mmCIF file of C-alpha atoms in Angstrom:
data_model
loop_
_atom_site.group_PDB
_atom_site.id
_atom_site.type_symbol
_atom_site.label_atom_id
_atom_site.label_comp_id
_atom_site.label_asym_id
_atom_site.label_seq_id
_atom_site.Cartn_x
_atom_site.Cartn_y
_atom_site.Cartn_z
ATOM 1 C CA PRO Q 1 13.487 -124.829 102.232
ATOM 2 C CA GLN Q 2 13.594 -128.453 101.112
ATOM 3 C CA LEU Q 3 14.221 -131.862 102.659
ATOM 4 C CA ALA Q 4 15.107 -134.666 100.212
ATOM 5 C CA THR Q 5 15.650 -138.368 100.837
ATOM 6 C CA SER Q 6 16.405 -141.274 98.522
ATOM 7 C CA TYR Q 7 17.192 -144.971 98.600
ATOM 8 C CA SER Q 8 18.910 -146.847 95.757
ATOM 9 C CA LYS Q 9 19.287 -150.548 95.007
ATOM 10 C CA LEU Q 10 22.307 -150.669 92.697
ATOM 11 C CA LEU Q 11 22.969 -153.218 89.935
ATOM 12 C CA GLY Q 12 20.712 -155.958 91.232
ATOM 13 C CA GLY Q 13 21.117 -159.515 89.995
ATOM 14 C CA LEU Q 14 24.924 -159.633 89.747
ATOM 15 C CA SER Q 15 26.382 -163.141 89.402
ATOM 16 C CA ASP Q 16 28.176 -162.967 92.787
ATOM 17 C CA ASN Q 17 24.932 -161.880 94.538
ATOM 18 C CA SER Q 18 26.487 -158.586 95.664
ATOM 19 C CA ASN Q 19 24.021 -156.399 97.549
ATOM 20 C CA LEU Q 20 24.822 -152.769 96.675
ATOM 21 C CA GLN Q 21 22.736 -150.091 98.406
ATOM 22 C CA ASN Q 22 22.886 -146.311 98.739
ATOM 23 C CA SER Q 23 20.956 -144.012 101.104
ATOM 24 C CA PHE Q 24 20.872 -140.216 100.984
ATOM 25 C CA ILE Q 25 19.284 -137.359 102.940
ATOM 26 C CA ALA Q 26 19.765 -133.618 102.454
ATOM 27 C CA TYR Q 27 18.326 -130.326 103.685
ATOM 28 C CA ALA Q 28 18.591 -126.966 101.872
ATOM 29 C CA GLN Q 29 17.746 -123.579 103.422
ATOM 30 C CA PRO Q 30 17.591 -120.246 101.563
ATOM 31 C CA LEU Q 31 18.972 -117.234 103.440
ATOM 32 C CA ARG Q 32 16.645 -114.226 103.370
ATOM 33 C CA GLU Q 33 14.589 -115.868 100.615
ATOM 34 C CA GLY Q 34 17.755 -116.489 98.612
ATOM 35 C CA ARG Q 35 19.072 -112.928 98.621
ATOM 36 C CA LEU Q 36 22.080 -114.150 100.632
ATOM 37 C CA GLY Q 37 22.248 -117.502 98.862
ATOM 38 C CA ALA Q 38 21.415 -120.864 100.403
ATOM 39 C CA TYR Q 39 23.178 -123.491 102.491
ATOM 40 C CA GLY Q 40 22.741 -127.248 102.538
ATOM 41 C CA LEU Q 41 23.605 -130.246 104.715
ATOM 42 C CA ALA Q 42 23.678 -133.828 103.422
ATOM 43 C CA TRP Q 43 24.567 -137.392 104.372
ATOM 44 C CA ASN Q 44 25.292 -140.190 101.891
ATOM 45 C CA TYR Q 45 25.837 -143.858 102.797
ATOM 46 C CA PHE Q 46 26.908 -146.696 100.460
ATOM 47 C CA THR Q 47 27.298 -150.358 101.439
ATOM 48 C CA LEU Q 48 28.454 -153.589 99.807
ATOM 49 C CA ASP Q 49 26.909 -156.223 102.096
ATOM 50 C CA SER Q 50 28.966 -156.211 105.323
ATOM 51 C CA LEU Q 51 32.281 -156.070 103.427
ATOM 52 C CA TYR Q 52 32.630 -152.397 102.532
ATOM 53 C CA ARG Q 53 31.068 -149.043 103.499
ATOM 54 C CA GLU Q 54 31.365 -145.434 102.364
ATOM 55 C CA MET Q 55 29.956 -142.461 104.277
ATOM 56 C CA SER Q 56 30.004 -138.809 103.152
ATOM 57 C CA LEU Q 57 28.964 -135.675 105.056
ATOM 58 C CA TYR Q 58 28.354 -132.469 103.081
ATOM 59 C CA GLY Q 59 28.235 -128.801 104.023
ATOM 60 C CA SER Q 60 27.278 -126.676 101.010
ATOM 61 C CA TYR Q 61 26.718 -123.040 100.136
ATOM 62 C CA GLY Q 62 25.712 -121.336 96.884
ATOM 63 C CA ARG Q 63 24.575 -117.917 95.736
ATOM 64 C CA VAL Q 64 24.184 -115.469 92.853
ATOM 65 C CA LEU Q 65 27.439 -113.941 91.598
ATOM 66 C CA TRP Q 66 27.898 -110.416 90.223
ATOM 67 C CA GLU Q 67 24.247 -109.590 90.893
ATOM 68 C CA ARG Q 68 24.596 -105.856 90.260
ATOM 69 C CA ARG Q 69 26.247 -106.128 86.854
ATOM 70 C CA HIS Q 70 24.567 -109.324 85.645
ATOM 71 C CA PRO Q 71 21.402 -109.939 87.718
ATOM 72 C CA GLY Q 72 20.263 -113.560 87.776
ATOM 73 C CA LYS Q 73 22.854 -114.833 85.287
ATOM 74 C CA PHE Q 74 25.838 -116.203 87.229
ATOM 75 C CA PHE Q 75 25.707 -118.609 90.181
ATOM 76 C CA GLY Q 76 28.421 -120.390 92.155
ATOM 77 C CA GLY Q 77 28.623 -122.883 94.985
ATOM 78 C CA ALA Q 78 30.881 -125.225 96.901
ATOM 79 C CA SER Q 79 30.543 -128.344 99.050
ATOM 80 C CA VAL Q 80 33.030 -129.184 101.787
ATOM 81 C CA LYS Q 81 32.899 -132.948 102.356
ATOM 82 C CA TYR Q 82 34.134 -135.406 104.925
ATOM 83 C CA LEU Q 83 34.683 -138.800 103.297
ATOM 84 C CA ASN Q 84 35.014 -142.027 105.273
ATOM 85 C CA ARG Q 85 35.327 -145.578 104.015
ATOM 86 C CA SER Q 86 35.785 -148.755 106.001
ATOM 87 C CA LEU Q 87 36.138 -152.499 105.549
ATOM 88 C CA GLY Q 88 34.167 -155.167 107.341
ATOM 89 C CA THR Q 89 35.669 -158.226 108.930
ATOM 90 C CA THR Q 90 36.820 -160.913 106.477
ATOM 91 C CA SER Q 91 38.854 -164.103 106.788
ATOM 92 C CA VAL Q 92 41.784 -162.411 105.019
ATOM 93 C CA SER Q 93 41.981 -159.434 107.416
ATOM 94 C CA GLY Q 94 42.965 -161.684 110.315
ATOM 95 C CA ASN Q 95 45.021 -164.155 108.295
ATOM 96 C CA ALA Q 96 47.061 -162.353 105.655
ATOM 97 C CA ILE Q 97 48.193 -163.925 102.382
ATOM 98 C CA GLY Q 98 51.976 -163.678 102.038
ATOM 99 C CA SER Q 99 54.148 -163.220 98.958
ATOM 100 C CA THR Q 100 54.225 -166.991 98.425
ATOM 101 C CA GLY Q 101 50.435 -167.101 98.103
ATOM 102 C CA PHE Q 102 49.859 -168.939 101.407
ATOM 103 C CA ALA Q 103 48.261 -167.713 104.626
ATOM 104 C CA THR Q 104 50.753 -166.340 107.149
ATOM 105 C CA GLY Q 105 48.636 -166.636 110.292
ATOM 106 C CA THR Q 106 49.065 -162.908 111.026
ATOM 107 C CA ALA Q 107 46.761 -159.939 110.551
ATOM 108 C CA ASP Q 108 46.889 -158.148 107.213
ATOM 109 C CA PRO Q 109 48.636 -154.766 107.733
ATOM 110 C CA VAL Q 110 46.294 -152.946 105.342
ATOM 111 C CA LEU Q 111 42.971 -154.684 105.903
ATOM 112 C CA GLY Q 112 43.533 -154.508 109.652
ATOM 113 C CA ASN Q 113 43.546 -150.706 109.425
ATOM 114 C CA SER Q 114 40.026 -150.805 108.090
ATOM 115 C CA SER Q 115 38.938 -147.154 108.224
ATOM 116 C CA LYS Q 116 40.086 -144.039 106.385
ATOM 117 C CA GLY Q 117 38.800 -140.443 106.552
ATOM 118 C CA ASN Q 118 39.517 -137.487 104.257
ATOM 119 C CA MET Q 119 38.375 -133.955 103.548
ATOM 120 C CA ASP Q 120 37.364 -132.957 100.020
ATOM 121 C CA VAL Q 121 35.755 -130.089 98.086
ATOM 122 C CA ASP Q 122 33.354 -129.948 95.123
ATOM 123 C CA LEU Q 123 32.727 -126.766 93.103
ATOM 124 C CA GLY Q 124 29.830 -125.818 90.851
ATOM 125 C CA PHE Q 125 28.947 -122.891 88.563
ATOM 126 C CA LEU Q 126 25.852 -121.957 86.519
ATOM 127 C CA TYR Q 127 25.352 -119.379 83.783
ATOM 128 C CA ARG Q 128 21.977 -118.378 82.346
ATOM 129 C CA PRO Q 129 22.548 -116.434 79.111
ATOM 130 C CA LYS Q 130 18.767 -116.360 78.525
ATOM 131 C CA PRO Q 131 15.801 -117.182 80.785
ATOM 132 C CA ARG Q 132 15.262 -120.666 79.309
ATOM 133 C CA TRP Q 133 18.927 -121.589 78.782
ATOM 134 C CA THR Q 134 21.321 -122.804 81.474
ATOM 135 C CA LEU Q 135 24.993 -123.799 81.217
ATOM 136 C CA GLY Q 136 26.808 -125.563 84.046
ATOM 137 C CA LEU Q 137 30.279 -126.598 85.180
ATOM 138 C CA MET Q 138 31.000 -129.071 87.994
ATOM 139 C CA ILE Q 139 34.408 -129.915 89.476
ATOM 140 C CA GLN Q 140 34.335 -132.982 91.730
ATOM 141 C CA HIS Q 141 37.129 -134.003 94.146
ATOM 142 C CA ALA Q 142 38.955 -130.695 93.733
ATOM 143 C CA LEU Q 143 41.479 -131.669 96.442
ATOM 144 C CA GLU Q 144 42.121 -135.136 94.955
ATOM 145 C CA PRO Q 145 42.317 -136.743 98.430
ATOM 146 C CA ASN Q 146 44.424 -139.854 99.043
ATOM 147 C CA ILE Q 147 41.946 -142.508 100.207
ATOM 148 C CA ALA Q 148 44.408 -145.419 100.519
ATOM 149 C CA PHE Q 149 43.937 -147.449 103.711
ATOM 150 C CA SER Q 150 47.707 -147.740 104.219
ATOM 151 C CA SER Q 151 49.819 -144.629 104.851
ATOM 152 C CA ASN Q 152 52.482 -146.159 102.607
ATOM 153 C CA ASP Q 153 50.170 -146.364 99.583
ATOM 154 C CA THR Q 154 48.644 -143.805 97.236
ATOM 155 C CA ASP Q 155 45.065 -144.076 95.991
ATOM 156 C CA LYS Q 156 43.878 -140.619 94.962
ATOM 157 C CA LEU Q 157 40.350 -139.756 93.959
ATOM 158 C CA GLY Q 158 40.795 -138.225 90.520
ATOM 159 C CA ARG Q 159 39.467 -134.740 89.814
ATOM 160 C CA ASN Q 160 36.357 -135.054 87.641
ATOM 161 C CA VAL Q 161 34.827 -132.348 85.442
ATOM 162 C CA LYS Q 162 31.337 -132.172 83.954
ATOM 163 C CA LEU Q 163 30.024 -129.584 81.462
ATOM 164 C CA GLY Q 164 26.307 -129.389 80.806
ATOM 165 C CA GLY Q 165 23.552 -127.389 79.191
ATOM 166 C CA SER Q 166 19.751 -127.353 79.224
ATOM 167 C CA TYR Q 167 16.798 -125.676 77.550
ATOM 168 C CA LYS Q 168 13.600 -125.341 79.561
ATOM 169 C CA THR Q 169 10.020 -124.717 78.474
ATOM 170 C CA PRO Q 170 7.078 -124.339 80.906
ATOM 171 C CA PHE Q 171 6.615 -128.128 81.094
ATOM 172 C CA SER Q 172 9.681 -129.796 79.594
ATOM 173 C CA THR Q 173 13.474 -129.688 79.664
ATOM 174 C CA LEU Q 174 16.100 -130.865 77.164
ATOM 175 C CA SER Q 175 19.618 -131.366 78.515
ATOM 176 C CA SER Q 176 23.024 -132.760 77.647
ATOM 177 C CA ASP Q 177 26.370 -133.022 79.404
ATOM 178 C CA LEU Q 178 29.970 -134.072 78.834
ATOM 179 C CA GLY Q 179 31.734 -135.841 81.695
ATOM 180 C CA LEU Q 180 35.522 -136.148 82.070
ATOM 181 C CA THR Q 181 36.441 -138.690 84.752
ATOM 182 C CA LYS Q 182 40.000 -139.525 85.809
ATOM 183 C CA ALA Q 183 40.406 -143.312 85.792
ATOM 184 C CA PRO Q 184 42.594 -145.176 88.348
ATOM 185 C CA ASP Q 185 45.372 -145.574 85.752
ATOM 186 C CA GLY Q 186 45.509 -141.787 85.216
ATOM 187 C CA SER Q 187 43.714 -141.753 81.859
ATOM 188 C CA ILE Q 188 40.588 -139.688 81.210
ATOM 189 C CA ASP Q 189 37.279 -141.449 80.593
ATOM 190 C CA ARG Q 190 34.725 -139.462 78.594
ATOM 191 C CA SER Q 191 30.956 -139.788 78.588
ATOM 192 C CA VAL Q 192 28.136 -137.914 76.853
ATOM 193 C CA THR Q 193 24.561 -137.936 78.149
ATOM 194 C CA PHE Q 194 21.369 -136.748 76.440
ATOM 195 C CA GLY Q 195 18.233 -136.375 78.534
ATOM 196 C CA THR Q 196 14.691 -135.050 78.396
ATOM 197 C CA GLU Q 197 12.016 -134.364 80.988
ATOM 198 C CA LYS Q 198 8.308 -133.592 80.574
ATOM 199 C CA TRP Q 199 5.826 -132.418 83.206
ATOM 200 C CA LEU Q 200 2.134 -133.185 82.729
ATOM 201 C CA PRO Q 201 0.045 -130.929 84.979
ATOM 202 C CA THR Q 202 -3.555 -131.445 85.998
ATOM 203 C CA LEU Q 203 -5.848 -128.966 87.711
ATOM 204 C CA VAL Q 204 -6.910 -131.221 90.608
ATOM 205 C CA GLN Q 205 -4.546 -134.219 90.851
ATOM 206 C CA GLY Q 206 -1.077 -132.684 91.076
ATOM 207 C CA THR Q 207 1.667 -132.888 88.441
ATOM 208 C CA PHE Q 208 3.311 -135.917 86.826
ATOM 209 C CA GLY Q 209 6.859 -135.953 85.480
ATOM 210 C CA ILE Q 210 8.445 -138.400 83.038
ATOM 211 C CA ARG Q 211 12.096 -138.422 81.965
ATOM 212 C CA GLY Q 212 14.636 -140.476 80.085
ATOM 213 C CA SER Q 213 18.283 -140.395 79.058
ATOM 214 C CA LEU Q 214 20.938 -142.161 77.005
ATOM 215 C CA ALA Q 215 24.624 -142.088 77.973
ATOM 216 C CA LEU Q 216 27.647 -143.209 75.924
ATOM 217 C CA GLY Q 217 31.308 -143.206 76.869
ATOM 218 C CA SER Q 218 34.720 -144.830 77.223
ATOM 219 C CA ARG Q 219 35.317 -148.488 78.163
ATOM 220 C CA SER Q 220 32.104 -149.662 76.437
ATOM 221 C CA PHE Q 221 29.999 -147.475 78.727
ATOM 222 C CA ARG Q 222 26.407 -147.343 77.478
ATOM 223 C CA GLN Q 223 23.438 -146.697 79.731
ATOM 224 C CA LEU Q 224 19.689 -146.092 79.512
ATOM 225 C CA ALA Q 225 17.710 -144.401 82.269
ATOM 226 C CA ALA Q 226 14.045 -143.561 82.832
ATOM 227 C CA GLY Q 227 12.133 -141.915 85.648
ATOM 228 C CA LEU Q 228 8.701 -140.973 86.966
ATOM 229 C CA SER Q 229 7.648 -138.257 89.424
ATOM 230 C CA TYR Q 230 4.453 -137.143 91.110
ATOM 231 C CA LYS Q 231 4.294 -133.712 92.753
ATOM 232 C CA ILE Q 232 1.364 -132.361 94.713
ATOM 233 C CA HIS Q 233 1.529 -129.210 96.825
ATOM 234 C CA ARG Q 234 4.708 -129.471 98.938
ATOM 235 C CA ILE Q 235 5.667 -133.109 98.402
ATOM 236 C CA GLN Q 236 7.233 -134.933 95.460
ATOM 237 C CA PHE Q 237 7.755 -138.677 94.901
ATOM 238 C CA ASP Q 238 10.405 -139.877 92.446
ATOM 239 C CA TYR Q 239 11.398 -143.195 90.931
ATOM 240 C CA GLY Q 240 14.352 -143.841 88.630
ATOM 241 C CA PHE Q 241 15.568 -146.890 86.737
ATOM 242 C CA THR Q 242 18.989 -147.323 85.106
ATOM 243 C CA ILE Q 243 20.199 -150.245 83.004
ATOM 244 C CA PRO Q 244 23.762 -150.634 81.595
ATOM 245 C CA LEU Q 245 23.941 -151.643 77.925
ATOM 246 C CA GLY Q 246 27.676 -152.325 77.915
ATOM 247 C CA GLY Q 247 30.493 -153.197 80.286
ATOM 248 C CA ILE Q 248 28.547 -154.733 83.186
ATOM 249 C CA ALA Q 249 26.438 -157.746 82.195
ATOM 250 C CA GLY Q 250 23.926 -159.955 83.960
ATOM 251 C CA THR Q 251 22.153 -157.245 85.973
ATOM 252 C CA TYR Q 252 18.545 -156.136 86.011
ATOM 253 C CA GLY Q 253 19.561 -152.549 86.670
ATOM 254 C CA THR Q 254 19.527 -149.912 89.369
ATOM 255 C CA HIS Q 255 16.347 -148.734 91.107
ATOM 256 C CA ARG Q 256 16.109 -145.419 92.961
ATOM 257 C CA MET Q 257 13.236 -144.062 95.056
ATOM 258 C CA GLY Q 258 13.075 -140.566 96.516
ATOM 259 C CA VAL Q 259 10.815 -138.197 98.443
ATOM 260 C CA THR Q 260 11.167 -134.409 98.635
ATOM 261 C CA PHE Q 261 9.361 -132.071 101.060
ATOM 262 C CA ARG Q 262 9.123 -128.307 100.504
ATOM 263 C CA PHE Q 263 8.493 -125.913 103.373
ATOM 264 C CA GLY Q 264 7.530 -122.253 103.627
ATOM 265 C CA ARG Q 265 6.017 -120.244 100.793
ATOM 266 C CA LEU Q 266 5.596 -122.094 97.501
ATOM 267 C CA PRO Q 267 7.894 -120.966 94.659
ATOM 268 C CA GLN Q 268 6.548 -118.656 91.987
ATOM 269 C CA GLU Q 269 6.323 -121.371 89.321
ATOM 270 C CA ASP Q 270 3.937 -123.390 91.528
ATOM 271 C CA THR Q 271 1.656 -120.469 92.370
ATOM 272 C CA ASN Q 272 1.307 -119.614 88.654
ATOM 273 C CA LEU Q 273 0.546 -123.191 87.598
ATOM 274 C CA GLY Q 274 -2.910 -122.327 86.239
ATOM 275 C CA GLU Q 275 -1.545 -119.609 83.993
ATOM 276 C CA ALA Q 276 1.182 -121.928 82.744
ATOM 277 C CA ILE Q 277 -1.398 -124.605 81.864
ATOM 278 C CA LEU Q 278 -3.351 -122.121 79.758
ATOM 279 C CA GLU Q 279 -0.150 -120.978 78.036
ATOM 280 C CA ASN Q 280 0.821 -124.559 77.246
#
């Protein structure tokens, strides 16, 4: 069982002084030590000052697939999500701008209806052809919900697909993924990410993790990311930093901080840490 929390300060230093923040908390519980899979509950909250808010509630379940024929190779899961977004009070919401470009003195029909809720589903699959190799497929916004504030408008969340792969050694991981994101105009944006992670164990002071990645994609998307972790016994502290190299300018990047707690019996890889150190 695990409890994970994180807080993110997004794209600080923008020229309009926008204050973008994201908070997240999740709990995951194995069922019969994972023999019946695991379920998870999560809450995600994004804000843009007092002008705009997004809240997401997740109920997730995942498990091994085709265990008898292919033990430990295929995994699948799904998240059912409730999405809600709302607008804060602005001068325009109570005094709409008409077709002539002047204020009408009446409430805006869209901004006045400042909250919208939707149901959505995400799907995920993993395949492990060999013990150190993992391939993954993620389908986000499978229902493509209409999140427009007005019932007369259409603003669908596009269905996004991500394909990834990783190779894991006792203390490091190499990974890469291809993301296909549906843009608002209906086109498909593509991005490729290359990442690496290295764990540096010690016998008495816990374990340190370092990681980095480079992402390239459509619309001048270029991004560097780096991270640090410290894990000791049942608790892990994480920090991540992301900086865009194209598209968005004038920002000193995104900062993320997280804490994870593990409960119950420690996983096998933690109990065999000493043997893994000697092997390394």
